[in-house]
Every structure is written in structure tokens, then in C-alpha cells.
Short mmCIF file of C-alpha atoms and ligand atoms in Angstrom, two decimals:
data_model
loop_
_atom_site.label_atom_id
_atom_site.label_comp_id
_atom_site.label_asym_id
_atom_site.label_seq_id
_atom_site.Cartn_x
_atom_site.Cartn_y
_atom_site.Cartn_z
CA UNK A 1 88.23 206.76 108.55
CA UNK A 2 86.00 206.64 105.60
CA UNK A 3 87.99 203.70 104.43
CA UNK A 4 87.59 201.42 107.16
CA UNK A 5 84.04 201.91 106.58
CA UNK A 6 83.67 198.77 104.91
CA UNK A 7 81.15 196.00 104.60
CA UNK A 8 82.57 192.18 104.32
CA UNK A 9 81.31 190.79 101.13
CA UNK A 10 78.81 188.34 101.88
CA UNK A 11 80.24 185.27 100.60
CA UNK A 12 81.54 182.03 101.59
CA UNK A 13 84.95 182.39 100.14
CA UNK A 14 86.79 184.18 102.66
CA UNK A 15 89.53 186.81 102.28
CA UNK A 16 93.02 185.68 104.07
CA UNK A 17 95.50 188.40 104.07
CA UNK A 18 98.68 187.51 104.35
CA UNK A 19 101.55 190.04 105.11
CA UNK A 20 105.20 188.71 104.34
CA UNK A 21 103.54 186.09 102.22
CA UNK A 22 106.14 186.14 99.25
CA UNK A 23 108.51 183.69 101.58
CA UNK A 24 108.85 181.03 104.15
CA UNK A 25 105.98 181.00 106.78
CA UNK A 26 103.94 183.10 104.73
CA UNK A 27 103.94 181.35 101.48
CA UNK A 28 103.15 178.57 102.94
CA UNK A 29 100.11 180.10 105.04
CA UNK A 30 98.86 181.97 101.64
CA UNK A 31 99.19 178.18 100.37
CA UNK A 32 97.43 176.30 103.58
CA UNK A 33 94.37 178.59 103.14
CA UNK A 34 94.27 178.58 99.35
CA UNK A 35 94.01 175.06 99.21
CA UNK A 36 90.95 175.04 101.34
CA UNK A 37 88.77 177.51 98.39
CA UNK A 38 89.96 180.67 100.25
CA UNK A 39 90.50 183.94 98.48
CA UNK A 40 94.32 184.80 99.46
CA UNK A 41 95.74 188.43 99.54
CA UNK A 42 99.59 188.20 99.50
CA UNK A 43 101.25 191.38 100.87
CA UNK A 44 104.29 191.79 100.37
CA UNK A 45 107.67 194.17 99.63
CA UNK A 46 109.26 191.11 97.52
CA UNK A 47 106.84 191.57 94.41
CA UNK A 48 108.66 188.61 91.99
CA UNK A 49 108.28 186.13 95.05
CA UNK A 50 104.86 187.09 95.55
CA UNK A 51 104.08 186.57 91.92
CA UNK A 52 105.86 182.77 91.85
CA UNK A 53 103.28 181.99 94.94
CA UNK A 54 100.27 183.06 93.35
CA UNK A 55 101.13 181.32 89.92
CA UNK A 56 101.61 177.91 92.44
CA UNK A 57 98.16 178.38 94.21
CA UNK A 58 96.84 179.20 90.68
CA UNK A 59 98.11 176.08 88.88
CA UNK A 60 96.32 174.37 92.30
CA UNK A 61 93.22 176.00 91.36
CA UNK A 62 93.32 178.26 94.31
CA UNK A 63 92.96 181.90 94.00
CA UNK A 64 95.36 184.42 95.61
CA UNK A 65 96.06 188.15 94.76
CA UNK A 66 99.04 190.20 95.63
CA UNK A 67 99.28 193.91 96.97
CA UNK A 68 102.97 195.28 97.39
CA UNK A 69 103.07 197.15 100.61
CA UNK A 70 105.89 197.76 103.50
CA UNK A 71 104.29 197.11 107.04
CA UNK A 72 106.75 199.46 108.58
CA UNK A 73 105.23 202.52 106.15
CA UNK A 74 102.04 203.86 107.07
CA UNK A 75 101.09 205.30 104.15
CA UNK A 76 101.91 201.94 102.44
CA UNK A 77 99.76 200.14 104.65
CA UNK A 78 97.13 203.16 103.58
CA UNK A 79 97.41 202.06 100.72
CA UNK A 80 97.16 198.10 101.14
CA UNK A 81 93.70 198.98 102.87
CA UNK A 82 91.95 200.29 99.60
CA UNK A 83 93.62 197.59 97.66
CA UNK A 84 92.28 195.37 99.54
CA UNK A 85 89.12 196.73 99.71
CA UNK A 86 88.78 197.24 96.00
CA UNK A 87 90.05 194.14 95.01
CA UNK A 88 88.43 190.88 97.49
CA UNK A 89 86.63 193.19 100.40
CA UNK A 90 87.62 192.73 103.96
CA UNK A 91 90.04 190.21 105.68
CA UNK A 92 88.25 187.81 107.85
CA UNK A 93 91.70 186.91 108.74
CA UNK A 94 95.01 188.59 109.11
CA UNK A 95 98.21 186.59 109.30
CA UNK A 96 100.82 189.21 110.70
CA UNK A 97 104.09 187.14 108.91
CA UNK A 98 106.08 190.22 107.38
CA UNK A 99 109.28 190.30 109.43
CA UNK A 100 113.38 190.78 109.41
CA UNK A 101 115.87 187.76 111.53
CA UNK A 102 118.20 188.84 112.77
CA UNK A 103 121.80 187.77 113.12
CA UNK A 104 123.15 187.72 116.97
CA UNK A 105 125.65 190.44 117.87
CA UNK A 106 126.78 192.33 121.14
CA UNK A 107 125.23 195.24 122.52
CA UNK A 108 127.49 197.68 121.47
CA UNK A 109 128.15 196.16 118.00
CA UNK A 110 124.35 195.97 116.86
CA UNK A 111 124.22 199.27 114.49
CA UNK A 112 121.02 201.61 115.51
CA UNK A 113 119.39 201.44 111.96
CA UNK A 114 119.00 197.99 111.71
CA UNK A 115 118.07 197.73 115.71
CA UNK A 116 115.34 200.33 114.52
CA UNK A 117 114.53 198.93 111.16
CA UNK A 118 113.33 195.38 112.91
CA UNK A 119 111.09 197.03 115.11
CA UNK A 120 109.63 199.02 112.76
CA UNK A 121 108.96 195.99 110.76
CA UNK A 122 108.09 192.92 113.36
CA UNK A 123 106.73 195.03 116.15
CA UNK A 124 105.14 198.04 114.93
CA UNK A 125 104.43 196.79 111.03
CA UNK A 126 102.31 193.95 113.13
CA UNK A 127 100.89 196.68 115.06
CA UNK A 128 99.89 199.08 112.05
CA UNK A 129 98.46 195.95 110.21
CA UNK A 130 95.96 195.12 112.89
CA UNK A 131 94.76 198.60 113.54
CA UNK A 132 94.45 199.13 110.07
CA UNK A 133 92.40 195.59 109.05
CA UNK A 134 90.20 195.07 112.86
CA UNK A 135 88.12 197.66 112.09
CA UNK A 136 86.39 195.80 108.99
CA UNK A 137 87.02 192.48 110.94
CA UNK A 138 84.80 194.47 113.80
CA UNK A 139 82.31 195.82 111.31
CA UNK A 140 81.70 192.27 109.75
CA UNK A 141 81.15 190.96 113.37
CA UNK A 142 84.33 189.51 114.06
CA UNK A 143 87.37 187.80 112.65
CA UNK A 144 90.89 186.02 113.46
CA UNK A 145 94.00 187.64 113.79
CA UNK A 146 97.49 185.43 114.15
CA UNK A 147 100.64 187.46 115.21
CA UNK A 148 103.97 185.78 114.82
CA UNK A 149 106.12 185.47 118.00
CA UNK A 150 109.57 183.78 118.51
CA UNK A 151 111.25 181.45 120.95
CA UNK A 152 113.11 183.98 121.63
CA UNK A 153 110.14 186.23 122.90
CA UNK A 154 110.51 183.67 125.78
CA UNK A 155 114.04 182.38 125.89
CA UNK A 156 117.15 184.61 125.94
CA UNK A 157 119.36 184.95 122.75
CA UNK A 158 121.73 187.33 121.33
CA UNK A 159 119.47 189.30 119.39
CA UNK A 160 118.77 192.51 121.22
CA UNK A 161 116.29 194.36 119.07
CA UNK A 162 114.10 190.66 117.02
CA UNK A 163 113.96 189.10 121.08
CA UNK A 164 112.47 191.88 122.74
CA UNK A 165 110.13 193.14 119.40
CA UNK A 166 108.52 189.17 119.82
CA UNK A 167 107.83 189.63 123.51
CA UNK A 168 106.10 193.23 123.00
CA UNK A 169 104.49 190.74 119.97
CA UNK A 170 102.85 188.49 122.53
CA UNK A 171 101.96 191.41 125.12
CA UNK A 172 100.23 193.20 121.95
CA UNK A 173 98.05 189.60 120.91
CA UNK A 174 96.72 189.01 124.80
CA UNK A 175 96.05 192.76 124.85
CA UNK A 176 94.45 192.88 121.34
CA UNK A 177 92.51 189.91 122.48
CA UNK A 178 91.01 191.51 125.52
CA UNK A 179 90.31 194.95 123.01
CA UNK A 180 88.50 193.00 120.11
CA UNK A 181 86.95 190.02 121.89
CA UNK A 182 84.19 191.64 122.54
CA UNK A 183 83.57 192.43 118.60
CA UNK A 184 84.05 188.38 117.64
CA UNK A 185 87.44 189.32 116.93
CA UNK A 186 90.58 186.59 118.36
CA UNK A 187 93.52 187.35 118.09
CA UNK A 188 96.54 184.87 118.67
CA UNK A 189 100.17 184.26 117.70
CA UNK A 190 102.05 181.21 116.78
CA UNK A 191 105.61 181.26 118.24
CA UNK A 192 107.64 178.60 116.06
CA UNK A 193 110.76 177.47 117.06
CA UNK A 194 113.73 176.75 114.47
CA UNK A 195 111.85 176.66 110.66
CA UNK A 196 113.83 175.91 108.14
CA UNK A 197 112.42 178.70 105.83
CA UNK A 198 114.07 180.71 102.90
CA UNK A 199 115.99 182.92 105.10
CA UNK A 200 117.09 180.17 107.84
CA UNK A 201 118.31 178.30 104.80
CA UNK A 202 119.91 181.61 103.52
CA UNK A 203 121.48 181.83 107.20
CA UNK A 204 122.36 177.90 106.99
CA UNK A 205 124.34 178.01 103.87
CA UNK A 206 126.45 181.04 105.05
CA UNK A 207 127.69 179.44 108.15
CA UNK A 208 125.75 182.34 110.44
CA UNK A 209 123.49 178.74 112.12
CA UNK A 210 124.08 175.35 112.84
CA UNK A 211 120.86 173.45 111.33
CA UNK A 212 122.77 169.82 113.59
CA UNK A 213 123.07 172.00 116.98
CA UNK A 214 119.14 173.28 116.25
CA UNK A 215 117.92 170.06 115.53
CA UNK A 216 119.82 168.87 118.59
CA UNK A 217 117.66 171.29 121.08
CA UNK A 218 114.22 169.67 120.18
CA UNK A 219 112.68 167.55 121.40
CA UNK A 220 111.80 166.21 118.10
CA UNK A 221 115.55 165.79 117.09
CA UNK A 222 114.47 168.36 113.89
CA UNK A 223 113.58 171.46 112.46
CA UNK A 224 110.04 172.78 112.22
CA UNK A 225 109.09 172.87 107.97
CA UNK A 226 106.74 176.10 107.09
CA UNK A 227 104.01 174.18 106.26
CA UNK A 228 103.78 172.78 109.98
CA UNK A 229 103.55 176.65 111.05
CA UNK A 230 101.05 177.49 108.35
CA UNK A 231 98.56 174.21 109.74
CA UNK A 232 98.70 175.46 113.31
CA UNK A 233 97.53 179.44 111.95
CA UNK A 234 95.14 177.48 110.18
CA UNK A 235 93.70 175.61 113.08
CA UNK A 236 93.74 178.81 115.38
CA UNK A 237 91.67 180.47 112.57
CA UNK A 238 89.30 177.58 112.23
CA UNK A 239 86.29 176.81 113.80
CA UNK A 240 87.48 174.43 115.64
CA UNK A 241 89.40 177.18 118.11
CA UNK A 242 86.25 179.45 118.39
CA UNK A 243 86.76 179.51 122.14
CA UNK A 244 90.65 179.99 121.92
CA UNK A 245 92.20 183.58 121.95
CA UNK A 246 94.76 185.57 123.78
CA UNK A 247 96.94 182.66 123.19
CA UNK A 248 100.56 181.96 122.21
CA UNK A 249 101.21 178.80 120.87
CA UNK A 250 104.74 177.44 120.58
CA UNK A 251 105.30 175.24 117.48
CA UNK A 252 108.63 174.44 118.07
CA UNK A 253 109.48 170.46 117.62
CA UNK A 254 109.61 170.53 121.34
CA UNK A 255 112.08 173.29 121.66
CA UNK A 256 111.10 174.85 124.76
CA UNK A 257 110.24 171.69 126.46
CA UNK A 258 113.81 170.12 126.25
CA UNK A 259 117.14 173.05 125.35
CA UNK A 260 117.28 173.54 129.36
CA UNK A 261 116.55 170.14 129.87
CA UNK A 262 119.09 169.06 128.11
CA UNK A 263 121.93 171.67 128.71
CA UNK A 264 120.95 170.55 132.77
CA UNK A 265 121.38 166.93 131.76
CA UNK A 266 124.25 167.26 129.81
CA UNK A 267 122.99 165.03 126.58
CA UNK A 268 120.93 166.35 123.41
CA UNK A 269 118.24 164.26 121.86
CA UNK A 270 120.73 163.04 119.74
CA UNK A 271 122.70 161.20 121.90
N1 NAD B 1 112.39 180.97 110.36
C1 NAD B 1 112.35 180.84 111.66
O1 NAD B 1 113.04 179.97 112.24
C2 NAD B 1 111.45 181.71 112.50
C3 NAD B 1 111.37 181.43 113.86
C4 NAD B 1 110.54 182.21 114.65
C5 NAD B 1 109.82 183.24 114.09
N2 NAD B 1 109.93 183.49 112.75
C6 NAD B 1 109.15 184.61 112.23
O2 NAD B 1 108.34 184.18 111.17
C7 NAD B 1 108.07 185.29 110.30
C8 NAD B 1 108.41 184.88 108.87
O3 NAD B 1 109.77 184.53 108.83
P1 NAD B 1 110.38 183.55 107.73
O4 NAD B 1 111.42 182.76 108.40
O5 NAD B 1 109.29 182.90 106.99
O6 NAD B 1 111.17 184.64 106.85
P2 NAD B 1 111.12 184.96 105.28
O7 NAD B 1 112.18 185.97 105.07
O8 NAD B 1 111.17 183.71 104.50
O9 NAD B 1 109.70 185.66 105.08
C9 NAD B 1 109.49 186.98 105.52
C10 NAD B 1 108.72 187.73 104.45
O10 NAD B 1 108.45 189.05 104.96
C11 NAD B 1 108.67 189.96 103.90
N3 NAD B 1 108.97 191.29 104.45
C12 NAD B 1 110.10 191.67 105.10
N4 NAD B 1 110.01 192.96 105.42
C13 NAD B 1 108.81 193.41 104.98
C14 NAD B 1 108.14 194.66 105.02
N5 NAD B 1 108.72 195.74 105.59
N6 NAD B 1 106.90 194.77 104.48
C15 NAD B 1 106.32 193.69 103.90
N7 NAD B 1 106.91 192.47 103.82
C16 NAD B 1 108.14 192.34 104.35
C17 NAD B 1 109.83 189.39 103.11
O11 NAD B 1 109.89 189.94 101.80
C18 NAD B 1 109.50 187.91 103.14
O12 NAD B 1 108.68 187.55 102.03
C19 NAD B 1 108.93 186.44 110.82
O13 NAD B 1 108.12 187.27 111.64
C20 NAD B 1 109.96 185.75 111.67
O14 NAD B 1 110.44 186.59 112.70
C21 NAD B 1 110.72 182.75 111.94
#
């Protein structure tokens, strides 16, 4: 517990940790908060992508580290807390981005290691992170926490282990809220709809999703972009939402509001 003893720098630069920042939502979070004089921790299992997004904040004049860890590996995440420490002192906030898609499949077809390997890295690798990191946040006198939840968590797809480790996501953030409140700590989670990040790409160019059909189900008649997910973290982590926390905010290009309403009405938003 030694380690968790820590005291936040005292500083106005703060530290942003960002797990699963090497791609996607996370890069551009790591990015979002660079830009604004922060002092970015990258963490990461993809070390070369890591390095790429630190060179790009750099060459912005931002400043951004990077720590190779594996949420789903305690000792990993051990480890990530003394690097951490060592290198820019305590998070004042924790972006929980570090997580597997998954590809839909029937129950009997989805093989056990992979069902397992998700959790362990979007459910319990979110969970590890925050017990490791609110202690210092509590210590400091509080802090901001942003889990990462899915439409899924809330609608129901063919993904049997990613839907149900995003709804135990947003059960964890309004508990963790109600836990570390009291310390200054908030915790929230973002739930974006369909971003068109490295891996959706990745999943787009192989045929496995339809980028027309998820346009089609917004609202918005588009996808989300990562930088639109990285300015709503950044808002829940500002100032501006010092009263907000237990929260799960869609940012989804409308998703929730209209797939039902559509399938019921029988035209898409681009009809
Ligand atoms: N792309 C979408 O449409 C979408 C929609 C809803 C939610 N999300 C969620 O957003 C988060 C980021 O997804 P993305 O689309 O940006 O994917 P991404 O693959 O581009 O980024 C995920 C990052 O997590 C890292 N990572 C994976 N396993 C890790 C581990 N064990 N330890 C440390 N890092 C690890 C990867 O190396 C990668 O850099 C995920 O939690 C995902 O479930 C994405």
C-alpha cells in the first residue's frame, strides 16, 4: 500500500492518464488534453502506436509520456502505478479506454478464451485501473474518472461477453461515484455509439460492419469521429461538470434516440 501513498505534485499542469491511448478513442483523448498544456501518460500494450502519438502531441508542443502496461494483468498495472508515480506524480484524471470489440457470434459459437479475455480487459482491466489510481486521486482531494461504456451496455446485440462487460461498466461508474464522491472524486463514463476508430475501420474494410447501415441508425445520418468522444471526456473532466457524476453519457450521433424509432417507422434517416 506503500505505493499508493502518494502526494499529487503541486502544479498546474495536470497528469491525464490514459489507458488504451495508443489507438482510436484514446489517442485522441491523450491528444484533446495535451493540447490544453496537460501532462499526458499514454498506457498502453501497443508500444510503436503509443510512441507515433506522443511524437504528434510533441511536434504540437504538448507533452505526453508512455508506460506499457496490460489492464487485464495485475502485476502490470503494479507496475504502471510506480511508473507513473516516478515519472509525472498522480493522475488527476483517469480515462479507462483500454478495451477489445468484439465481432457478433452465437452463443454456442463464441470460444471461452476470448469470452474471458474481453472481460478481463473492458470490465475488470477498468476495474483494476481505478482501484489502483483513486487512491492518489483521494489523497490529492479528489479527481475525475471517465469509464467507457457501449450502446450496447443498453441496447441488445450479438455480442455476448463486450454487451454485458459495458453494462457491469456503467453499474461499476454510478457505484464508484457513490464510493469516491465523498473524497472529490467523479467518476463517469461516456457511452459512444458507432466511432469510426482504427479498429471499426479495421472491421469496415473486412466486411465484418456496414459503415451505410450504421450511419443509417443515427439520428445524425453518420458516424461518431474519436475526437467528438475525446471533447465530451474532456468536458466531464472539466470544471464546467463539477456538479456532474454517476453519469453515463451517450455520444452516439443520436443512436439511441432514433434505431427503434426507425425500425417502428419503417424508414432510416436516410430516406
Ligand atoms: N469504436 C467504437 O465504435 C466504440 C463504440 C463503443 C465503445 N467503444 C469502446 O471504446 C474503447 C476504445 O475503443 P476504440 O474503438 O478506440 O479501439 P482501439 O482498438 O482503436 O483502441 C483500443 C486501445 O486499447 C489498447 N488495449 C487493448 N487491450 C489492452 C490491454 N489489455 N491493456 C492495455 N491496452 C490495451 C489497444 O492496444 C488500443 O490502443 C473500448 O473500450 C471500446 O469498447 C468503441
Amino acid at each position: 500500500m506503500a505505493k499508493l501513498e502518494w502526494v499529487r505534485r503541486v502544479s498546474s499542469v495536470r497528469t491525464i492518464l490514459v489507458t488504451g491511448g495508443s489507438s482510436g478513442i484514446g489517442r485522441a483523448t491523450a491528444i484533446r488534453f495535451a493540447r490544453d498544456g496537460d501532462t499526458v501518460v499514454i498506457a498502453d500494450l501497443n508500444e510503436s502506436g503509443g510512441k507515433a502519438v506522443i511524437e504528434e502531441i510533441e511536434s504540437d508542443g504538448g507533452k505526453a509520456i508512455f508506460g506499457k502496461v496490460d489492464v487485464a494483468d495485475d502485476e502490470s498495472v503494479e507496475d504502471l502505478i510506480d511508473f507513473v508515480e516516478r515519472e509525472s506524480g498522480a493522475p488527476a484524471v483517469l480515462v479507462n479506454c483500454a478495451g477489445l470489440l468484439q465481432n457478433p457470434s452465437r452463443l454456442v459459437d463464441l470460444d471461452m478464451a476470448e469470452h474471458d479475455r474481453i472481460w478481463a480487459v473492458n470490465y475488470r482491466g477498468t476495474y483494476l485501473c481505478c482501484r489502483a489510481f483513486a487512491p492518489a486521486m483521494v489523497k490529492a482531494g479528489g479527481g475525475s474518472i471517465i469509464n467507457i461504456s457501449s450502446t450496447s451496455a443498453v441496447r441488445v446485440f450479438p455480442l455476448l461477453a463486450y454487451s454485458p462487460a459495458k453494462a457491469a461498466i456503467d453499474q461499476l461508474t454510478a457505484i464508484l461515484a457513490a464510493d469516491l464522491g465523498p473524497d472529490g472524486v467523479r467518476v463517469n463514463a461516456v457511452l459512444p455509439g458507432y466511432v469510426r476508430s482504427e479498429q471499426m475501420q479495421l472491421r469496415i474494410d473486412a466486411g465484418l460492419r456496414d459503415a451505410s447501415k450504421m450511419k443509417a441508425q443515427s439520428a445524425l445520418g453518420r458516424m461518431v469521429e474519436p475526437g467528438e468522444i475525446a471533447d465530451g471526456i474532456h468536458f466531464l473532466c472539466s470544471d464546467a461538470a463539477r456538479a456532474i457524476t454517476g453519469t453515463v453519457m451517450p455520444i452516439d450521433a443520436g443512436y439511441l434516440a432514433s434505431s427503434s424509432y426507425q425500425l417502428h417507422a419503417g424508414w432510416t434517416s436516410e430516406d
